[in-house]
Amino acid sequence: MRWTRASLGAAAAVASVAAHDLLQRRHAILRNFPVVGHARYLIERIGPELRQYIVAGNDEERPFSRDQRRWVYASSKLENNNFGFGTDNDIEHTPGYVIIKHRTFGPAVPPTASHSGEQAWLPCAKVLGAARGRQHAFRPDSVVNISGMSFGALSANAVTALNRGAALASCLQNTGEGSISPYHRSGGGLVYQVGSGYFGCRDENGRFDLARFKDTVASAPVRALEVKLSQGAKPGLGGVLPGVKVSAEIAATRGVPQGADCVSPSRHAEFSDVDGMLDWVEMLAAETGLPVGIKSAVGDLSFWHELVRLMADTGRGVDLVTIDGGEGGTGAAPLVFADSVSMPFRLGFSRVYRIFAEAGLHERVIFAGSGKLGLPDNAVVAFALGADLVNVGREAMLAVGCVQAQKCHADTCPTGVATQNPWLAHGLDPALKSVRCANYIRTLRRDLLKLAEATGVEHPGLIGCSSVEILTGQSEATPLHEVYGYDPAWGFPSDVDRKEIARLMRETAPEGHRGESSPEPRGTRTVGTG
């Protein structure tokens, strides 16, 4: 009888824990895997000790190290995201290690409160579409925005959480090429991505339909358009959403048959060269009044040379250039494409930017970057190279619950982020995770603002290449502009835009943290002296 009572008591306790796990909404893993899911949190708690003595160091895992994931998780929960006892990175023996050079004196005085800057306005230093006179040109309210991830690749709950998070953080969410779903309509502003499948704006034969396109744009808070040419996760390939994942909702959103494989070709059917692409871009802008950009990974540079030549000679052009690094993203791809096709972000971006700068067009275009730029050190390098915006994809997924299980392609994501499995998706609570998404974006902006202040400028877009050096050994470092063949004056907005963004940042800074701009000449204001 004693053993029977003990067994019944244990069973009741397990049932109670299971019931609690199923009803709670804070942890997707516990909701999807009641009772046994607690083992994950126990292992995570003792993870540093296990890795230190048995498995791996804090900076060894890929694509995101334990330190990087911990920073995102802590930031999303507004927990302590500081690290103690100094860096455990092997700075002295890591070629390519980034060093950001602070200044002893500068016009910006950094706030000292632990959470200062999280509510700060950190807008783009340029006005999107202004250079080309677009009717609905605007200044993006955030230098950090959510990268393109489609409904279909992500669950409905994940898309909802990201869109609500975008609204809370006053940033933009890119729809991905899967069109604008009902879950993109939760308050966040959108960049409508038009891919080669023309989802949401296609006719029965899969060709672009202008009337449907305009109806889709008018039905949602679309602020800009993005024509996707390629992406870093699978450059040169189109996407395939297996028929088993094409639900009635996804079919209605994309305008494709339910239950059939949803294929996006590797090339656009509406244009076959740069000249035709520019005609199409100008048509989209004329029909909607919206700024229009392109997104591409970087491979052969002849496309970019031709684009810049035609923009200079004909007056047609794009408003936004988004460069996606070959480091990959959420899209599933053959291993060789994920590992070896297209250039990594810094190399690809710098080559494209240099082509625009040599033609004198770099100040007339907004440059955005994506590819592991949701970490402050990577983002600062992007800004120093000339990026005006950074887009976060996998980092935003981490903020809403991703544990880097790397099951995005298998429909078995344990936290309900990258799956269409109803049971797994139900574990992700959009109300809670949207707040975590917003917290992460605000914290990243805060750290970027602090880094800008440390380098002596008011805004991360004013950080120049001279503020960053790349270590090449224990006793050698090379300035960023020398590494990528830049003129030291490159990487900045125009003089007019620089003065305006500095004025805006000073006017919106908290009392006691405002300074006057230094009179240094362009291209020299970020030289480190500390």
Short mmCIF file of N, CA and C in Angstrom, two decimals, residues 211-292:
data_model
loop_
_atom_site.label_atom_id
_atom_site.label_comp_id
_atom_site.label_asym_id
_atom_site.label_seq_id
_atom_site.Cartn_x
_atom_site.Cartn_y
_atom_site.Cartn_z
N ALA A 211 -3.28 44.65 -61.16
CA ALA A 211 -4.49 44.97 -60.40
C ALA A 211 -4.46 44.28 -59.03
N ARG A 212 -4.10 43.01 -59.02
CA ARG A 212 -4.02 42.30 -57.75
C ARG A 212 -2.92 42.88 -56.87
N PHE A 213 -1.83 43.25 -57.49
CA PHE A 213 -0.74 43.87 -56.74
C PHE A 213 -1.21 45.14 -56.04
N LYS A 214 -1.89 46.00 -56.74
CA LYS A 214 -2.35 47.25 -56.16
C LYS A 214 -3.38 47.00 -55.07
N ASP A 215 -4.24 46.00 -55.26
CA ASP A 215 -5.21 45.65 -54.23
C ASP A 215 -4.51 45.17 -52.96
N THR A 216 -3.47 44.35 -53.13
CA THR A 216 -2.73 43.83 -51.98
C THR A 216 -2.04 44.96 -51.23
N VAL A 217 -1.40 45.86 -51.96
CA VAL A 217 -0.70 46.99 -51.33
C VAL A 217 -1.70 47.87 -50.58
N ALA A 218 -2.85 48.12 -51.19
CA ALA A 218 -3.83 49.01 -50.57
C ALA A 218 -4.48 48.40 -49.34
N SER A 219 -4.39 47.08 -49.20
CA SER A 219 -5.08 46.39 -48.10
C SER A 219 -4.29 46.35 -46.81
N ALA A 220 -3.04 46.86 -46.80
CA ALA A 220 -2.18 46.73 -45.63
C ALA A 220 -1.31 47.97 -45.49
N PRO A 221 -0.69 48.16 -44.32
CA PRO A 221 0.16 49.35 -44.10
C PRO A 221 1.54 49.20 -44.74
N VAL A 222 1.57 49.15 -46.07
CA VAL A 222 2.82 48.98 -46.80
C VAL A 222 3.50 50.33 -46.95
N ARG A 223 4.76 50.43 -46.49
CA ARG A 223 5.51 51.68 -46.56
C ARG A 223 6.50 51.70 -47.71
N ALA A 224 6.93 50.52 -48.17
CA ALA A 224 7.91 50.44 -49.25
C ALA A 224 7.79 49.08 -49.92
N LEU A 225 8.37 48.98 -51.10
CA LEU A 225 8.37 47.74 -51.87
C LEU A 225 9.81 47.26 -52.04
N GLU A 226 9.97 45.93 -52.11
CA GLU A 226 11.29 45.36 -52.31
C GLU A 226 11.19 44.23 -53.32
N VAL A 227 11.91 44.35 -54.41
CA VAL A 227 11.96 43.32 -55.44
C VAL A 227 13.11 42.37 -55.08
N LYS A 228 12.77 41.13 -54.76
CA LYS A 228 13.81 40.18 -54.35
C LYS A 228 14.41 39.51 -55.57
N LEU A 229 15.71 39.71 -55.75
CA LEU A 229 16.43 39.07 -56.84
C LEU A 229 17.08 37.77 -56.37
N SER A 230 17.61 37.78 -55.17
CA SER A 230 18.20 36.58 -54.58
C SER A 230 18.37 36.81 -53.10
N GLN A 231 18.71 35.75 -52.36
CA GLN A 231 18.91 35.87 -50.92
C GLN A 231 20.11 35.04 -50.51
N GLY A 232 20.71 35.43 -49.39
CA GLY A 232 21.94 34.79 -48.96
C GLY A 232 21.81 33.33 -48.60
N ALA A 233 20.62 32.92 -48.15
CA ALA A 233 20.45 31.52 -47.75
C ALA A 233 20.55 30.58 -48.93
N LYS A 234 20.08 31.00 -50.09
CA LYS A 234 20.09 30.13 -51.27
C LYS A 234 20.22 30.99 -52.53
N PRO A 235 21.33 31.69 -52.68
CA PRO A 235 21.51 32.58 -53.83
C PRO A 235 21.47 31.81 -55.14
N GLY A 236 20.72 32.33 -56.10
CA GLY A 236 20.63 31.68 -57.40
C GLY A 236 19.59 30.60 -57.48
N LEU A 237 18.87 30.32 -56.39
CA LEU A 237 17.83 29.31 -56.38
C LEU A 237 16.49 29.92 -56.02
N GLY A 238 15.42 29.33 -56.53
CA GLY A 238 14.09 29.71 -56.09
C GLY A 238 13.68 28.88 -54.89
N GLY A 239 12.62 29.29 -54.24
CA GLY A 239 12.15 28.58 -53.06
C GLY A 239 11.11 27.53 -53.41
N VAL A 240 11.00 26.53 -52.53
CA VAL A 240 9.97 25.49 -52.68
C VAL A 240 9.32 25.28 -51.32
N LEU A 241 8.00 25.49 -51.27
CA LEU A 241 7.23 25.16 -50.08
C LEU A 241 6.46 23.88 -50.40
N PRO A 242 6.80 22.75 -49.76
CA PRO A 242 6.15 21.47 -50.10
C PRO A 242 4.64 21.55 -49.97
N GLY A 243 3.96 20.78 -50.82
CA GLY A 243 2.51 20.81 -50.85
C GLY A 243 1.86 20.50 -49.52
N VAL A 244 2.50 19.64 -48.71
CA VAL A 244 1.91 19.29 -47.41
C VAL A 244 1.85 20.49 -46.48
N LYS A 245 2.66 21.52 -46.73
CA LYS A 245 2.66 22.71 -45.90
C LYS A 245 1.78 23.81 -46.47
N VAL A 246 1.26 23.62 -47.70
CA VAL A 246 0.44 24.65 -48.34
C VAL A 246 -1.00 24.48 -47.87
N SER A 247 -1.30 25.06 -46.74
CA SER A 247 -2.64 25.01 -46.16
C SER A 247 -3.58 25.93 -46.92
N ALA A 248 -4.83 25.90 -46.54
CA ALA A 248 -5.81 26.79 -47.16
C ALA A 248 -5.44 28.25 -46.96
N GLU A 249 -4.94 28.58 -45.75
CA GLU A 249 -4.54 29.96 -45.47
C GLU A 249 -3.36 30.39 -46.32
N ILE A 250 -2.36 29.53 -46.40
CA ILE A 250 -1.17 29.86 -47.19
C ILE A 250 -1.54 29.97 -48.66
N ALA A 251 -2.39 29.06 -49.14
CA ALA A 251 -2.82 29.10 -50.54
C ALA A 251 -3.55 30.41 -50.85
N ALA A 252 -4.43 30.83 -49.94
CA ALA A 252 -5.16 32.08 -50.15
C ALA A 252 -4.24 33.29 -50.11
N THR A 253 -3.26 33.26 -49.20
CA THR A 253 -2.33 34.38 -49.08
C THR A 253 -1.45 34.52 -50.31
N ARG A 254 -1.00 33.39 -50.83
CA ARG A 254 -0.05 33.43 -51.95
C ARG A 254 -0.73 33.40 -53.31
N GLY A 255 -1.98 32.97 -53.34
CA GLY A 255 -2.66 32.85 -54.63
C GLY A 255 -2.24 31.63 -55.40
N VAL A 256 -2.06 30.50 -54.68
CA VAL A 256 -1.63 29.25 -55.30
C VAL A 256 -2.60 28.15 -54.89
N PRO A 257 -2.59 26.99 -55.60
CA PRO A 257 -3.49 25.89 -55.23
C PRO A 257 -3.12 25.28 -53.88
N GLN A 258 -4.13 24.95 -53.11
CA GLN A 258 -3.90 24.30 -51.83
C GLN A 258 -3.38 22.88 -52.04
N GLY A 259 -2.39 22.50 -51.23
CA GLY A 259 -1.87 21.15 -51.25
C GLY A 259 -0.86 20.85 -52.34
N ALA A 260 -0.59 21.82 -53.23
CA ALA A 260 0.39 21.63 -54.30
C ALA A 260 1.69 22.32 -53.93
N ASP A 261 2.82 21.77 -54.40
CA ASP A 261 4.10 22.41 -54.15
C ASP A 261 4.07 23.86 -54.64
N CYS A 262 4.54 24.77 -53.79
CA CYS A 262 4.58 26.20 -54.12
C CYS A 262 6.02 26.55 -54.50
N VAL A 263 6.24 26.81 -55.77
CA VAL A 263 7.59 27.00 -56.28
C VAL A 263 7.77 28.44 -56.75
N SER A 264 8.86 29.07 -56.30
CA SER A 264 9.23 30.37 -56.84
C SER A 264 10.45 30.17 -57.74
N PRO A 265 10.37 30.58 -59.00
CA PRO A 265 11.49 30.36 -59.93
C PRO A 265 12.75 31.09 -59.48
N SER A 266 13.87 30.73 -60.07
CA SER A 266 15.13 31.38 -59.72
C SER A 266 15.30 32.73 -60.41
N ARG A 267 14.44 33.04 -61.40
CA ARG A 267 14.54 34.30 -62.12
C ARG A 267 13.15 34.92 -62.26
N HIS A 268 13.10 36.22 -62.41
CA HIS A 268 11.83 36.93 -62.64
C HIS A 268 11.41 36.77 -64.09
N ALA A 269 10.09 36.70 -64.29
CA ALA A 269 9.53 36.61 -65.65
C ALA A 269 9.20 37.97 -66.23
N GLU A 270 9.11 39.01 -65.38
CA GLU A 270 8.70 40.33 -65.86
C GLU A 270 9.85 41.13 -66.45
N PHE A 271 11.06 40.71 -66.25
CA PHE A 271 12.22 41.38 -66.84
C PHE A 271 13.36 40.37 -66.96
N SER A 272 14.23 40.62 -67.90
CA SER A 272 15.33 39.68 -68.15
C SER A 272 16.69 40.37 -68.19
N ASP A 273 16.73 41.67 -67.92
CA ASP A 273 18.00 42.39 -67.85
C ASP A 273 17.81 43.60 -66.95
N VAL A 274 18.90 44.31 -66.71
CA VAL A 274 18.86 45.45 -65.79
C VAL A 274 17.97 46.56 -66.33
N ASP A 275 18.02 46.80 -67.62
CA ASP A 275 17.20 47.84 -68.23
C ASP A 275 15.72 47.56 -68.00
N GLY A 276 15.31 46.31 -68.24
CA GLY A 276 13.91 45.93 -68.01
C GLY A 276 13.54 46.01 -66.55
N MET A 277 14.46 45.65 -65.67
CA MET A 277 14.19 45.73 -64.24
C MET A 277 13.93 47.16 -63.81
N LEU A 278 14.73 48.09 -64.32
CA LEU A 278 14.52 49.49 -63.94
C LEU A 278 13.19 50.02 -64.47
N ASP A 279 12.81 49.60 -65.66
CA ASP A 279 11.48 49.99 -66.17
C ASP A 279 10.39 49.48 -65.22
N TRP A 280 10.54 48.25 -64.78
CA TRP A 280 9.53 47.64 -63.90
C TRP A 280 9.50 48.33 -62.54
N VAL A 281 10.68 48.64 -62.01
CA VAL A 281 10.77 49.35 -60.74
C VAL A 281 10.08 50.71 -60.84
N GLU A 282 10.34 51.44 -61.89
CA GLU A 282 9.72 52.75 -62.05
C GLU A 282 8.21 52.64 -62.23
N MET A 283 7.74 51.56 -62.87
CA MET A 283 6.30 51.35 -63.02
C MET A 283 5.67 51.11 -61.64
N LEU A 284 6.30 50.27 -60.81
CA LEU A 284 5.75 50.01 -59.47
C LEU A 284 5.70 51.29 -58.66
N ALA A 285 6.75 52.11 -58.76
CA ALA A 285 6.77 53.37 -58.01
C ALA A 285 5.70 54.33 -58.51
N ALA A 286 5.50 54.39 -59.82
CA ALA A 286 4.50 55.30 -60.38
C ALA A 286 3.09 54.87 -60.01
N GLU A 287 2.85 53.57 -59.97
CA GLU A 287 1.51 53.07 -59.67
C GLU A 287 1.14 53.20 -58.20
N THR A 288 2.12 53.19 -57.32
CA THR A 288 1.83 53.19 -55.88
C THR A 288 2.31 54.45 -55.17
N GLY A 289 3.29 55.15 -55.73
CA GLY A 289 3.89 56.28 -55.05
C GLY A 289 4.89 55.88 -53.98
N LEU A 290 5.13 54.57 -53.83
CA LEU A 290 6.00 54.06 -52.77
C LEU A 290 7.45 53.99 -53.22
N PRO A 291 8.39 54.14 -52.29
CA PRO A 291 9.79 53.84 -52.61
C PRO A 291 9.93 52.37 -52.98
N VAL A 292 10.82 52.06 -53.91
CA VAL A 292 11.02 50.69 -54.38
C VAL A 292 12.50 50.35 -54.30
#
